[in-house]
Amino acid sequence: MSTLYDQAMEEMITTIHEWFDEQEKRDDLESIVKRTTLQMGIFNDIVLDYRPGRTTVDSLDLGLDNDVKSKQAGAFTEEQVRNEIEPKLAEVVQGRLDKLENSPLIDYRFTFRGKFPTTEGKLQLTLLEWINEEKRQLLLERIHTYVDKKLENSTYPTKPLESFFLTSHLLDPKLFPELNVAWTIRQYERIQALNQGRPEALAEHRGEITRAVTAWTENQFLPQYYDVQSSPYRTNEYSLKPGATLQSNIETQTGQHLDEHGGQQTSESQPIDLLLYAAVMILRFEPSYSKPKGVTFLELAKQLGSKRAARMMTEGSGTYAKDDIHVKTEEVECKANDVFALMTIHIRKEEPSAYQQALTFITHLLKQGFPKSYKIKLKSSVKQYLPIKGLAKSDTHRFFANALEYPELHPLLEEYAREAIQEFEFYEDTEGEKSCMPGSYATFGLGLVDERYFPLLEYYMGEVDDEHQLIQDKFIAAFVEQQGVTAQAIPALVASLRRSTDSLKLKIQPELENEEILELLVRQIQELEHYEAERVLYPIFGKVEKLSTLARKAEGRRKELLLELLQAAGK
């Protein structure tokens, strides 16, 4: 056994030294930590995964514990690992840290974890937790200086890299053992306020905030009350611990002003408020596939007895003013719940003003940040649908088809569509082959009836996520049938075909016998990359070989134009 033990120790110690030696060779350490005062070092964690003959040390836990080999029994007992192996490995790492404590390689804290196959099964444990108190105090000073100068007393935008570090630092129990929820949320809100008007940067900042509060919720808050298991789909499953209740019954009303008035929160804010804040951030700003996690957070808070969570599930997050989420007139009643991304619309009088008020209600909320991946629950005596086969026969579809019957509302429908359209978002009541981006029904309907809305159609197609949406094919077929292949329609048709799939077939070659129309098509396609040109041409001509055959048989100007199409496709 001693020989096996000695071999194992040598392998693990050698692997640890190799990792540190490799990192010390880097020549970019200083430049990395100088990017922001909020980074004290590069690494704060390593994981040793002992597998005889193939042991690894990495700063990333790859989570490969579910494969069959990792479940093989090891030669050592858990007691041996804890009492003999753990102290010696910790001593090795501590020795390296002692020499590197002031190096930018090591953060203010460092955790050394290990995974070991034992006779009792896989053992995972923390072998060493180390803190450089001098670096910790310096980082705290820098955080407070940053908050004071860059957030609370500044009007300038901040940098996403700064938010990357700050958002996590504020929830780090080693830095802030006593979590001040109101103050923390106020800093998150200030970051967003300072970066308003810069959509891409704001989205990045919000992403950092959401990741930080989500990690805190899942790793620090919920495990206090729930037993957590990871499902085969890598989602967490929660079971309430016996007797688990909130540590305090105090609940604030902060959710009513989470987006703009975080600073108004009181010192009585509780950790549960931060969980609810995480839920709202996910529901308002994350892609549609992330929304179930936000709803789960609310359901878990409700199980813990949170009255505010229960209220949010029935009335919404509290983000919006009551007048914005509930409108009632003689013609229409509209309600909105952002938690479930649901708009309920009751058309009391089937007339243009009812749909006008409903469209205004929806568009106004979207402009305020209401989830674009919403759905409509409609109560109406009219059942109109767009003349496009294959669309979902949903209430959302029916509402916009009904509204499109009133030409005087078309400008308002365009305004709605331009606000709703957003890549990677989908109406909540569509899925699979019928999934469609918000704004689809309004855009399709307008594109079918009036060439004034062809620019809207081109804008829409430029945003389509064609890896997850197929219904544009159905629209294109209806568009050609309704509008024909005209000089006015060609740009919109080409924009649409750029998002088509290989299953689409258009019988429009007879229309392209007109050399003027064909030339317009050529001019549009010549502006595209070769692969895009080929994609546009495929639904019309099929494989490039068929187009080559047509070109060979053609004569005069038509032959020249067909050859130009081939050239545009890189053939």
XYZ file of C-alpha atoms in Angstrom:
571
model
C 0.000 0.000 0.000
C 2.866 2.348 0.762
C 4.109 2.055 -2.820
C 0.661 2.879 -4.215
C 0.303 5.721 -1.714
C 3.724 7.130 -2.608
C 2.942 6.948 -6.331
C -0.367 8.724 -5.834
C 1.169 11.479 -3.733
C 3.996 11.988 -6.211
C 1.559 12.219 -9.111
C -0.681 14.736 -7.341
C 2.152 16.890 -5.995
C 3.895 16.918 -9.379
C 0.655 17.986 -11.098
C 0.153 20.807 -8.577
C 3.688 22.132 -9.108
C 3.311 21.887 -12.892
C 0.189 24.079 -12.748
C 1.874 26.755 -10.639
C 5.086 26.592 -12.725
C 3.101 27.043 -15.918
C 1.208 30.054 -14.571
C 4.361 31.743 -13.262
C 5.828 31.710 -16.774
C 3.111 34.086 -17.991
C 4.217 37.567 -18.967
C 0.755 39.182 -18.979
C 0.019 39.161 -15.251
C 0.638 42.843 -14.544
C -1.228 44.034 -17.634
C -4.315 41.993 -16.730
C -4.765 43.302 -13.192
C -3.992 46.878 -14.221
C -7.135 47.025 -16.365
C -9.229 47.823 -13.285
C -8.607 48.569 -9.607
C -11.255 45.983 -8.752
C -9.118 42.971 -9.654
C -6.494 41.930 -7.092
C -5.321 38.803 -8.864
C -6.108 36.361 -11.641
C -6.762 33.074 -9.836
C -8.776 32.418 -6.692
C -9.525 28.745 -7.091
C -8.029 25.481 -8.367
C -9.419 21.963 -8.470
C -7.289 18.835 -8.295
C -9.017 15.845 -9.887
C -7.110 12.719 -8.894
C -7.391 9.939 -11.431
C -4.445 7.530 -11.319
C -2.238 8.177 -14.324
C -4.258 11.172 -15.543
C -4.578 13.569 -12.636
C -5.398 17.186 -13.501
C -5.238 20.566 -11.802
C -7.290 23.367 -13.304
C -8.803 26.700 -12.391
C -12.023 25.520 -14.036
C -14.143 22.725 -12.616
C -15.160 20.937 -15.795
C -17.793 18.932 -13.931
C -16.932 15.622 -15.544
C -18.095 13.579 -12.585
C -20.994 11.913 -14.330
C -18.997 9.716 -16.648
C -18.657 6.032 -15.847
C -14.920 6.048 -15.164
C -15.197 8.740 -12.507
C -17.479 6.432 -10.505
C -14.925 3.654 -10.282
C -13.875 2.906 -6.720
C -10.515 4.216 -5.600
C -7.767 2.528 -3.589
C -7.981 4.873 -0.573
C -10.654 5.232 2.071
C -12.258 8.598 2.782
C -10.474 8.578 6.128
C -7.086 8.170 4.432
C -7.827 11.039 2.058
C -8.904 13.343 4.873
C -6.254 12.435 7.417
C -3.192 11.645 5.294
C -3.540 13.015 1.761
C -5.399 16.272 2.425
C -2.880 17.814 4.901
C 0.127 17.076 2.680
C -1.477 18.476 -0.489
C -2.669 21.563 1.398
C 0.888 22.077 2.664
C 2.225 21.948 -0.907
C -0.271 24.549 -2.149
C 0.256 26.739 0.910
C 3.989 26.701 0.208
C 3.410 28.000 -3.306
C 0.955 30.640 -2.081
C 3.423 31.926 0.520
C 5.823 32.810 -2.300
C 3.109 34.266 -4.560
C 0.887 36.168 -2.103
C 1.898 39.556 -3.507
C 1.912 38.386 -7.107
C -0.929 39.461 -9.439
C -1.263 35.746 -10.161
C -3.175 35.169 -6.901
C -6.362 36.940 -5.821
C -6.983 38.186 -2.279
C -8.412 34.740 -1.527
C -7.596 31.280 -2.845
C -9.468 27.983 -2.501
C -7.906 24.604 -3.204
C -10.416 21.830 -3.805
C -9.978 18.163 -4.588
C -11.839 15.218 -6.095
C -10.829 11.698 -5.151
C -12.160 8.237 -5.999
C -12.364 6.317 -2.693
C -13.479 2.904 -1.597
C -16.761 4.549 -0.539
C -17.230 6.442 -3.799
C -16.344 9.866 -5.185
C -15.169 12.333 -2.524
C -15.120 16.080 -3.116
C -13.721 18.383 -0.464
C -12.064 21.722 0.142
C -8.458 21.169 1.131
C -7.403 24.761 1.755
C -9.027 28.186 2.061
C -6.526 31.024 2.159
C -7.008 34.775 2.522
C -4.432 37.511 2.104
C -5.768 40.031 4.644
C -3.652 42.863 3.283
C -5.031 42.376 -0.228
C -8.561 41.976 1.161
C -8.422 45.296 2.991
C -6.951 47.024 -0.058
C -9.701 45.615 -2.278
C -12.400 46.787 0.151
C -10.940 50.297 0.079
C -10.919 50.229 -3.709
C -14.519 49.007 -3.859
C -15.764 51.821 -1.619
C -13.695 54.379 -3.536
C -15.123 53.093 -6.826
C -18.705 53.171 -5.546
C -18.263 56.676 -4.187
C -16.524 58.200 -7.204
C -17.799 56.177 -10.166
C -21.347 55.331 -9.095
C -22.852 57.530 -6.418
C -21.129 60.795 -7.378
C -20.681 60.487 -11.124
C -22.738 61.015 -14.248
C -20.457 59.109 -16.646
C -20.995 55.594 -18.045
C -18.998 52.809 -16.436
C -17.056 49.930 -17.990
C -18.460 46.389 -18.299
C -15.176 44.967 -16.968
C -15.666 46.969 -13.773
C -19.186 45.594 -13.424
C -17.867 42.070 -14.004
C -15.838 42.314 -10.790
C -17.957 44.691 -8.701
C -21.253 42.818 -9.053
C -19.680 39.681 -7.576
C -17.565 41.489 -4.981
C -20.658 43.070 -3.439
C -22.091 39.606 -2.755
C -18.827 38.026 -1.582
C -19.252 37.030 2.102
C -15.472 37.183 2.581
C -15.606 40.884 1.671
C -19.053 41.760 3.054
C -19.955 39.315 5.853
C -23.012 41.436 6.693
C -24.950 41.812 3.471
C -26.574 45.233 3.100
C -29.280 44.335 0.595
C -30.678 47.836 0.035
C -27.233 49.365 -0.499
C -26.182 46.539 -2.833
C -29.290 46.794 -4.993
C -28.823 50.566 -5.094
C -25.374 50.083 -6.657
C -26.789 47.698 -9.260
C -29.475 50.215 -10.142
C -26.909 53.008 -10.330
C -24.810 51.009 -12.804
C -27.865 50.665 -15.039
C -28.851 54.299 -14.688
C -25.370 55.530 -15.665
C -25.364 53.357 -18.780
C -28.809 54.264 -20.096
C -28.735 55.313 -23.735
C -26.015 52.781 -24.628
C -28.101 49.658 -25.389
C -25.300 47.172 -26.055
C -23.203 48.253 -23.082
C -26.294 48.400 -20.839
C -27.180 44.819 -21.817
C -23.644 43.741 -20.889
C -23.828 45.463 -17.494
C -27.233 43.938 -16.826
C -25.871 40.538 -17.773
C -23.121 40.872 -15.164
C -25.613 41.974 -12.501
C -27.967 39.102 -13.331
C -25.178 36.516 -13.267
C -23.985 37.776 -9.889
C -27.394 37.833 -8.181
C -28.339 34.481 -9.742
C -25.117 32.868 -8.477
C -25.736 34.338 -5.006
C -29.311 33.042 -5.031
C -28.353 29.539 -6.108
C -25.137 29.118 -4.132
C -25.682 31.136 -0.967
C -29.346 31.894 -0.285
C -31.450 28.931 -1.447
C -29.217 26.181 0.059
C -30.053 27.620 3.501
C -33.668 26.577 3.016
C -33.681 23.926 0.302
C -31.923 20.677 -0.447
C -30.624 21.116 -3.977
C -30.076 18.410 -6.570
C -28.971 18.839 -10.156
C -31.251 17.171 -12.684
C -29.955 15.330 -15.784
C -30.739 18.538 -17.691
C -28.363 20.529 -15.440
C -31.183 22.457 -13.823
C -31.552 22.588 -10.052
C -34.341 20.750 -8.282
C -35.285 22.120 -4.844
C -36.811 20.341 -1.837
C -37.790 22.480 1.136
C -35.876 21.511 4.263
C -38.077 20.480 7.206
C -39.044 23.517 9.251
C -37.372 25.980 6.881
C -38.840 29.490 7.132
C -37.549 32.962 6.397
C -35.201 34.225 9.088
C -37.238 37.416 9.292
C -40.856 38.168 8.509
C -39.942 41.716 7.506
C -40.534 42.278 3.819
C -40.013 45.577 2.083
C -41.939 47.057 -0.781
C -38.776 47.671 -2.788
C -40.007 45.673 -5.759
C -42.294 48.509 -6.722
C -39.287 50.587 -7.700
C -36.578 48.106 -8.576
C -35.772 49.548 -11.963
C -35.460 53.247 -11.260
C -35.568 53.967 -7.567
C -33.370 51.358 -5.920
C -31.981 54.080 -3.653
C -35.320 54.477 -1.902
C -35.048 51.107 -0.207
C -34.869 51.008 3.547
C -32.227 49.540 5.808
C -34.787 46.835 6.649
C -34.356 45.120 3.262
C -33.901 41.389 3.701
C -31.955 38.772 1.708
C -35.272 37.581 0.224
C -35.465 40.977 -1.505
C -32.261 40.169 -3.359
C -33.715 36.858 -4.528
C -36.790 38.707 -5.819
C -34.500 41.254 -7.475
C -32.709 38.383 -9.243
C -36.062 37.022 -10.424
C -37.097 40.395 -11.837
C -33.767 40.890 -13.630
C -34.115 37.487 -15.277
C -37.752 38.001 -16.227
C -37.237 41.491 -17.615
C -33.916 41.294 -19.375
C -32.801 37.717 -20.015
C -33.677 35.724 -23.182
C -36.924 33.771 -23.194
C -35.217 30.426 -22.481
C -33.955 31.826 -19.147
C -37.372 33.041 -17.955
C -38.399 29.756 -16.239
C -35.564 30.231 -13.742
C -36.967 33.634 -12.747
C -40.416 32.128 -12.207
C -38.837 29.292 -10.185
C -37.157 31.831 -7.904
C -40.536 33.448 -7.230
C -42.191 30.088 -6.550
C -39.438 29.143 -4.091
C -39.751 32.485 -2.313
C -43.519 31.977 -2.109
C -42.962 28.534 -0.548
C -40.851 30.233 2.114
C -43.811 32.413 2.990
C -42.905 35.538 1.074
C -46.092 37.545 0.638
C -44.433 39.807 -1.867
C -43.472 36.835 -4.061
C -47.088 35.642 -3.997
C -48.250 39.151 -4.910
C -45.759 39.377 -7.758
C -47.060 36.130 -9.246
C -50.609 37.472 -9.374
C -49.968 41.166 -10.049
C -46.517 41.263 -11.634
C -43.107 42.279 -10.371
C -44.191 45.732 -9.224
C -41.790 47.307 -11.698
C -44.482 49.267 -13.515
C -46.985 51.859 -12.380
C -50.519 50.538 -11.881
C -51.855 52.824 -14.608
C -49.412 51.226 -17.061
C -50.379 47.613 -16.357
C -54.156 48.052 -16.107
C -56.306 50.110 -18.437
C -60.098 49.900 -18.478
C -62.421 51.897 -20.730
C -65.812 51.386 -22.343
C -64.145 49.809 -25.390
C -61.395 47.665 -23.904
C -59.751 46.338 -20.735
C -56.015 45.528 -20.703
C -53.942 43.943 -17.946
C -50.261 42.953 -17.921
C -48.169 40.666 -15.716
C -44.446 40.777 -16.489
C -43.678 37.764 -14.276
C -45.539 35.504 -16.674
C -44.997 37.782 -19.697
C -48.768 37.849 -20.154
C -51.059 40.559 -21.499
C -54.791 40.007 -21.042
C -56.954 41.979 -23.479
C -60.739 42.080 -23.418
C -62.242 43.803 -26.471
C -65.552 45.095 -25.140
C -66.543 46.854 -28.368
C -65.293 45.581 -31.730
C -64.231 48.898 -33.196
C -60.933 50.606 -34.169
C -60.645 52.612 -30.951
C -60.594 49.430 -28.866
C -57.643 48.007 -30.806
C -55.971 51.402 -30.889
C -56.052 51.589 -27.100
C -54.810 48.008 -26.786
C -51.937 48.596 -29.225
C -50.967 51.772 -27.395
C -51.054 49.849 -24.111
C -48.779 47.086 -25.460
C -46.306 49.379 -27.211
C -45.991 51.662 -24.196
C -45.141 48.712 -21.944
C -42.586 47.313 -24.394
C -40.870 50.689 -24.478
C -40.615 50.506 -20.687
C -38.863 47.150 -20.845
C -41.762 44.683 -20.565
C -40.578 41.223 -21.728
C -40.779 41.057 -25.505
C -41.294 37.303 -25.382
C -44.834 37.812 -24.119
C -48.186 36.352 -25.104
C -51.702 37.722 -25.326
C -54.792 36.193 -23.762
C -57.611 37.632 -25.867
C -61.321 37.871 -25.250
C -62.947 38.968 -28.502
C -65.943 37.909 -30.563
C -63.936 38.189 -33.802
C -61.667 35.400 -35.067
C -59.465 36.722 -37.834
C -56.195 35.049 -38.879
C -53.592 36.056 -41.442
C -53.844 34.356 -44.861
C -50.612 32.473 -44.210
C -50.637 28.708 -43.783
C -48.686 27.228 -40.892
C -48.919 30.036 -38.320
C -49.985 29.241 -34.756
C -53.722 29.804 -34.254
C -53.017 31.619 -30.998
C -54.718 34.527 -29.233
C -51.664 36.675 -29.972
C -51.993 35.943 -33.703
C -55.740 36.594 -33.592
C -55.351 39.958 -31.854
C -53.023 41.348 -34.511
C -55.030 39.860 -37.376
C -58.134 41.551 -35.951
C -56.336 44.888 -35.613
C -55.010 44.668 -39.193
C -58.600 44.830 -40.457
C -58.572 48.575 -39.696
C -56.317 50.458 -42.185
C -56.269 53.529 -39.917
C -54.382 51.439 -37.349
C -51.616 50.337 -39.724
C -49.184 53.127 -38.724
C -49.690 52.185 -35.072
C -49.083 48.523 -35.923
C -45.804 49.479 -37.579
C -44.765 51.450 -34.502
C -45.580 48.412 -32.378
C -43.672 46.044 -34.679
C -40.505 48.145 -34.704
C -40.575 48.218 -30.898
C -41.321 44.490 -30.534
C -38.870 43.045 -33.058
C -35.808 41.604 -31.339
C -33.523 38.750 -32.326
C -33.561 35.658 -30.071
C -36.958 36.575 -28.596
C -40.137 34.618 -29.402
C -43.809 34.930 -28.584
C -44.486 32.832 -25.479
C -47.383 30.960 -27.107
C -45.403 29.620 -30.066
C -42.942 26.765 -30.203
C -41.181 24.443 -32.614
C -41.939 25.054 -36.285
C -44.429 27.774 -35.366
C -42.058 29.809 -33.172
C -41.914 33.420 -34.244
C -40.206 36.612 -33.200
C -42.281 39.352 -31.548
C -43.665 41.673 -34.204
C -44.109 38.836 -36.726
C -47.887 38.996 -37.117
C -48.015 42.770 -37.474
C -45.101 42.825 -39.933
C -46.442 39.958 -42.031
C -49.911 41.451 -42.163
C -48.658 44.895 -43.160
C -46.263 43.434 -45.739
C -49.091 41.562 -47.415
C -51.379 44.562 -47.851
C -49.272 47.658 -48.518
C -45.911 48.269 -50.187
C -45.368 51.219 -47.833
C -44.411 48.628 -45.231
C -41.810 46.812 -47.329
C -38.995 48.656 -45.447
C -40.463 47.301 -42.190
C -40.375 43.831 -43.701
C -36.715 44.251 -44.662
C -35.902 45.409 -41.118
C -37.760 42.424 -39.658
C -35.938 39.890 -41.831
C -32.615 41.413 -40.825
C -33.364 40.453 -37.203
C -34.768 36.947 -37.747
C -32.978 34.148 -35.898
C -33.205 31.673 -38.773
C -31.678 28.861 -36.716
C -34.756 28.794 -34.485
C -37.516 30.203 -36.697
C -38.965 28.676 -39.846
C -42.244 30.507 -40.428
C -40.624 33.079 -42.698
C -40.890 30.436 -45.429
C -44.674 30.393 -45.006
C -44.777 34.166 -45.196
C -42.578 34.375 -48.299
C -44.911 32.034 -50.207
C -47.921 34.161 -49.202
C -46.032 37.382 -49.974
C -45.245 36.315 -53.543
C -48.823 35.196 -54.076
C -50.248 38.456 -52.687
C -47.770 41.065 -53.926
C -46.294 39.337 -56.955
C -42.736 39.872 -58.191
C -42.654 43.607 -58.887
C -39.980 46.253 -58.940
C -41.243 47.513 -55.569
C -41.334 44.035 -54.014
C -37.884 42.796 -55.111
C -35.835 44.326 -52.221
C -38.233 42.937 -49.601
C -38.335 39.567 -51.370
C -34.536 39.291 -51.425
C -34.303 40.336 -47.757
C -36.827 37.604 -46.932
C -35.105 34.933 -49.023
C -31.862 35.605 -47.157
C -33.645 34.074 -44.150
C -35.379 31.224 -46.010
C -34.691 27.513 -45.558
C -33.870 24.809 -48.084
C -37.446 23.522 -47.915
C -38.879 26.637 -49.580
C -39.679 26.415 -53.299
C -41.008 29.444 -55.236
C -42.538 29.127 -58.694
C -41.614 32.604 -59.895
C -39.366 31.842 -62.861
C -42.093 32.912 -65.307
C -42.119 36.389 -63.722
C -38.346 36.554 -64.154
C -38.750 36.181 -67.930
C -39.246 39.961 -67.700
C -35.696 41.239 -68.154
C -36.342 44.454 -66.197
C -37.472 42.445 -63.159
C -34.616 39.992 -63.587
C -32.130 42.854 -63.726
C -33.500 44.305 -60.490
C -33.060 40.911 -58.871
C -29.484 40.722 -60.152
C -28.631 44.169 -58.760
C -29.991 43.227 -55.324
C -28.151 39.914 -55.219
C -24.841 41.391 -56.365
C -24.684 43.284 -53.067
C -24.619 40.022 -51.088
C -21.865 37.645 -50.056
C -21.570 34.564 -52.284
C -23.160 32.240 -49.728
C -26.085 34.638 -49.210
C -26.629 34.980 -52.958
C -26.745 31.203 -53.308
C -29.253 31.004 -50.475
C -31.532 33.578 -52.150
C -31.350 31.816 -55.515
C -31.996 28.280 -54.264
C -35.786 28.614 -53.620
C -36.164 30.120 -57.117
C -33.865 27.998 -59.292
C -32.915 25.041 -57.131
C -29.312 23.874 -57.278
C -26.809 26.112 -59.038
C -26.450 23.527 -61.802
C -30.042 24.212 -62.871
C -29.296 27.926 -63.102
C -26.192 27.114 -65.181
C -28.336 25.101 -67.573
C -30.789 27.988 -67.921
C -27.930 30.397 -68.603
C -26.466 28.146 -71.317
C -29.798 27.946 -73.119
C -30.594 31.661 -72.802
C -29.698 34.312 -75.333
C -28.880 37.997 -75.445
C -29.453 40.197 -72.399
C -31.196 37.414 -70.456
C -28.127 35.199 -70.816
C -25.889 37.998 -69.484
C -28.121 38.503 -66.467
C -28.279 34.809 -65.603
C -24.484 34.599 -65.835
C -24.260 37.567 -63.483
C -26.445 35.680 -61.013
C -24.066 32.722 -61.213
C -21.125 35.026 -60.658
C -22.834 36.603 -57.624
C -23.170 33.110 -56.153
C -19.460 32.532 -56.704
C -19.968 30.023 -59.530
